[in-house]
Amino acid sequence: MPEPLVARSALRAHVAPVVTASVEPGVTLRERSGLTLATVSALGGRDAELADAVRSAFGLELPTTPKRVAAGEAAFVWAGPGKWLATSTGAADFASLPAGVSDQSDGRTVLSVSGPLARETLATLIAVDLHPRAFAAGDVALTHAASIAVHLWRVDDEAAFELAVFRSYAATLWRWLVHAGAARNIDARLDG
Amino acid sequence: MSKPHRLPAGGLVDRGASLAFSFDGKRYAGHPGDTLASALLANGVKLVGRSFKYHRPRGVLTAGFEEPNALVELRSGARREPNTKATVAELFDGLEARSQNRWPSLAFDLLAVNQLASPAFVAGFYYKTFMWPASFWEKLYEPMIRRAAGLGRAAEAADPDSYEKTTAHCDLLVIGGGAGGLAAALAAGRAGARVIIADEDFVLGGRLNAERRSVGDVASADWAAQAAAELASLPEVTVLTRTTVTSVHDGGVYGALERVSDHLAQPLSHQPRQRFWRIVAKRSVLASGALERPIPFGNNDRPGVMLAGAVRTYINRFGVAPGKRAVVYANNDDAAATVADLVAAGCEVAAVVDARGDASALQATAKAAGALLVFGRTVARAYGGRVVEGCEIADARGDTFNVPCDLIAVSGGWSPAIQLTNHLNGRPAWDDRRAAFLPGVTPPGMTVVGSANGDFGLAETFATGARAGAEAAAAEGFSGAGFELPSVEPEAGETYGDGPWRPTIKRGKAFVDFQNDVTVSDVELSAREGFRSVEHLKRYTTLGMATDQGKTSNVVGLALMAEITGKSIPDTGVTMNRPPYTPVAIGALAGAHRHKEFRPTRLPPSHFWAEEQGAVFTETGQWMRAAYFPRRGEADWFETMVREVETVRTKVGVYDASTLGKIDIHGPDAATLLDKVYVNAFASLAVGKARYGLMLREDGVAMDDGTTTRLGDQHFYMTTTTANAGAVMRHLEFAKQWLWPELDVHFASVTDQWAQYAIAGPRSRDVVAALVDPGFDVSNEALPYMGATELTVCGGVKARLFRLSFSGELAYELAVPARYGDAMIRAIVKAGEPFGICPYGAEALAVMRIEKGHAAGPELNGNTTGADLGMGRMMSKKKDFIGRTLAGREGLADPSRPALVGFRPVDRTARLRSGAHFVARGAEPTAANDEGYMTSTAYSPSNGHWIGLGFLARGASRMGEIVRAYDPVRDGDVEVEVVSPVFVDPEGARLRA
């Protein structure tokens, strides 16, 4: 029998920890590892059925504008008309939702960018206005970080953002964030 | 060290600290707050460079970014930067500067003989002279001219610094931090609007720092400092000093260059040298002020001739007297302030020359200064060798007298800095009264205030700035504290003036464009030769085309041409300004993502493992793919490729196919949509089966191919080529969203979700069987060719197993979630060891697909149809699909079109090359006889000779015929035999084994 397979982050072995912060970091970069992710597409004429299923399974109202809703472990991030990225910090059964569902737990890497200079750091890569007046907690953008497509949302009123990126781009995006954050007292490392 | 020109007190320099610097190797000292120009002037250095064409001695003309003369090389080695304006180069400890365009030294420049031969260098000289013979241009004329003319030397080493690009958003962008800009920013900022205020200087204040004035009850410079401090304290206000707004774009987008580290010897750790800002502003206030104009007279470029406003700047802001005995030459009442400031600085004012007929407004000032007041006369010339020693003053009849002096402070009026208002094609309007171009149609959302709008008074500047700031804030819903106008003394007289645009008598060269060495005589010559439109004048004389973009010269040149031709200035033309306002280094536009980081690098799941194996990588678009896995003793890629191919064909190999595009397709209409995008049928595909498909573009040309597997009744899994993954996804979304919105079908890119390994070769089933969990059957009966199944491997990891083959061998593609990709490749290799497995790369794959006659990029090249590719019969006649109609066009359906066939050399030792063209045996190799071309070639280890794929006219009917593969570019001319494109296992027995 072959040995059991060991999971590996898209970043593992490709990025080294970088800490330029001497005291309080201006920006903190982490991977949000261990997430269950899925893309969910509402099937024709079954929007209400899907909304009901999400409500009863996760206690969430599916957003129909670029917003993220979260409760407990699960969250639904708007990803276009009739499309969402479902996330959960634990195991979650998204596949049984009455919708077109594709597992993306390995397809996307989610990075967390936080701290007082997070917005300034992201501005070197992302053209969207991230000022809290324009991009409040729960707001979502499908945009790009330089030339990398990203799915971005603001987690809370503090300067905490998360970016979902195609897994194969994760190491490059991490490097670019570290490069931009180096002058802004970055603390970037993988957990564990 | 003595600093003969530093005043005992005053200015914004920190006299308590000293900064050492060198100019042309000689050491000097200055203070924090100095520019290189102010520090040189403080040390009595007036001669700082030689001019572009005539190598004339040049000094400091201005105190800003408009400087055409004082251009130096800054720093050394890889950081050496030519043509840096000394007037804005902030002094730092250890600064090294050198003069330019002189040899062997600044004081003694051999090429200054150019001025003796100056008739040979007038406008149009090159066009007229270096015409014949043409061959002399590259070898003789151009090198000679390049040596004689030109300014500094670029650094030869790569730029060691980094650059950053960033985006900022605001309600109001204030361009310029002088009185108008500060008022606008305070008015909007206090109200709570998001404000960015940018100024090219390193302190805010503009001319508030350069004049001796009061604002309210404090000195103007102190008021500016207070305003700057308040702006810095407002949470929604961003103050960008050392930042030039260089361009205006559509949609309220502005480009701005921040010189983050140019005031330091080198950037601090991790800091960029410069940052290029893309500022998205709902509104903007242009408070860019005005630029003073020189008045042309003989030798008006001598060191010691300086614009009057700059003289005041050096005195008041830097505490430096640029001369000891001055002549003030002006056409406006601003001269009074110049005289007063010179006197206050302890300088003697020898004479005040007012070009106007009436100088009554200057009488009292001149008298108080003990200066001779001359009016209705002009300065004919400055005299002196390397610096001004005096000036010759002439009346209308040409009678002259000399006044000794070491400084001539000149004011020809002010030109509003309206450059940015032109960037969206807004043409400026000439204002006769103020003798200036004023903004015409401004960019949407932009309000121009203060001097930039021709409102030269300080009170007007505060008022217009404050109003524009308050309006911008109110438009975004912010109102509040606002900005109370401070009291200011009105200016004496009028600060604008008109001409004279040329001296009444000619005594030496009178310069219009200092940086490009364009004189009054050049403009006159241009007029005589018929180049009278301002656009012709510019191109004929190069006026305004230097790096200063004619900031001090455009209006003078235009007015001069108008005077010569007897036309009005508007009838002569308008000078339009294009971005950037001041030069921007290409590095700043490139930003952080250079070299390897120019674009992202996508790493497949096996990458780290492949690196450990010593793989050699190749880039496929953004992907890094292993090209081959060399082993010890293998001489080159070829030897490795041959071993890898032979291993796959005889044992088993593994390849990372994860880079193929993978698309999950869901929905009740998924099969219907597939039938529409593929030429062949998919609705009939059974669950658990894969099918090869070809899709066409709308125009009937082949677009992409791949396999699609039915995983469920309403669930398909499509693969695309690596290169076209994005394009196919777009194509599918277009088909769904635009062509057939009624279809209920949904796509999700899962390219990155799955690590997908091709396990190929006669022993591949053994390897796969060793990996799948007990209970799953991978026998030929359970999983036949083109079958697919979902199962688990290695103790419960969910996986998809496809019986697909690109190599032509018995083969599988095993997909596992990407997090297990690294472990999976290790497990496959380990499980394959007993069977002689080896990993293979893109090189071996490419050879094996040619051996099997599979079309790839060189064949799917945007010119070929399904029929050309030999898939004409695959194209269903029972259904409609994208490209079907246009594929039936006469030209595309022509049976004599080149079609895909195989080729082998008649002489089996001969090498084949892609790109060779086919001509019939015995035919002349001409374009008329061209019968197609070779697209892919390889040495086939399985055949032991070179093989090729290509498109040959009526190819399918010419099997066995011998044609020439003619390749004149590489001296190739090989006879080849037309054969089936399938060189290995043409019956397909192996892949069904």
GROMACS .gro file of N, CA and C in nm, chain B residues 197-204 239-244 257-259:
model
   51
  389ILE      N    1  -0.313   6.660  -0.179
  389ILE     CA    2  -0.248   6.780  -0.229
  389ILE      C    3  -0.105   6.741  -0.267
  390ALA      N    4  -0.071   6.770  -0.391
  390ALA     CA    5   0.060   6.731  -0.443
  390ALA      C    6   0.139   6.856  -0.484
  391ASP      N    7   0.264   6.858  -0.445
  391ASP     CA    8   0.350   6.968  -0.489
  391ASP      C    9   0.486   6.912  -0.524
  392GLU      N   10   0.544   6.965  -0.632
  392GLU     CA   11   0.672   6.912  -0.677
  392GLU      C   12   0.786   6.949  -0.583
  393ASP      N   13   0.766   7.054  -0.504
  393ASP     CA   14   0.870   7.100  -0.414
  393ASP      C   15   0.875   7.011  -0.289
  394PHE      N   16   0.983   7.027  -0.211
  394PHE     CA   17   0.991   6.946  -0.089
  394PHE      C   18   0.931   7.016   0.032
  395VAL      N   19   0.890   7.140   0.016
  395VAL     CA   20   0.807   7.204   0.119
  395VAL      C   21   0.687   7.266   0.050
  396LEU      N   22   0.575   7.266   0.120
  396LEU     CA   23   0.457   7.333   0.065
  396LEU      C   24   0.474   7.483   0.081
  431VAL      N   25  -0.083   6.452   0.204
  431VAL     CA   26   0.008   6.554   0.152
  431VAL      C   27   0.121   6.482   0.079
  432LEU      N   28   0.134   6.510  -0.048
  432LEU     CA   29   0.243   6.451  -0.126
  432LEU      C   30   0.339   6.562  -0.169
  433THR      N   31   0.447   6.574  -0.098
  433THR     CA   32   0.550   6.667  -0.144
  433THR      C   33   0.644   6.590  -0.237
  434ARG      N   34   0.735   6.662  -0.302
  434ARG     CA   35   0.827   6.601  -0.399
  434ARG      C   36   0.748   6.523  -0.505
  435THR      N   37   0.626   6.567  -0.531
  435THR     CA   38   0.539   6.492  -0.621
  435THR      C   39   0.486   6.584  -0.730
  436THR      N   40   0.518   6.551  -0.854
  436THR     CA   41   0.472   6.629  -0.968
  436THR      C   42   0.355   6.558  -1.033
  449LEU      N   43   0.428   6.173  -1.023
  449LEU     CA   44   0.556   6.111  -0.989
  449LEU      C   45   0.604   6.164  -0.854
  450GLU      N   46   0.621   6.071  -0.759
  450GLU     CA   47   0.674   6.110  -0.628
  450GLU      C   48   0.821   6.070  -0.621
  451ARG      N   49   0.907   6.168  -0.594
  451ARG     CA   50   1.049   6.138  -0.581
  451ARG      C   51   1.076   6.100  -0.436
   0.00000   0.00000   0.00000
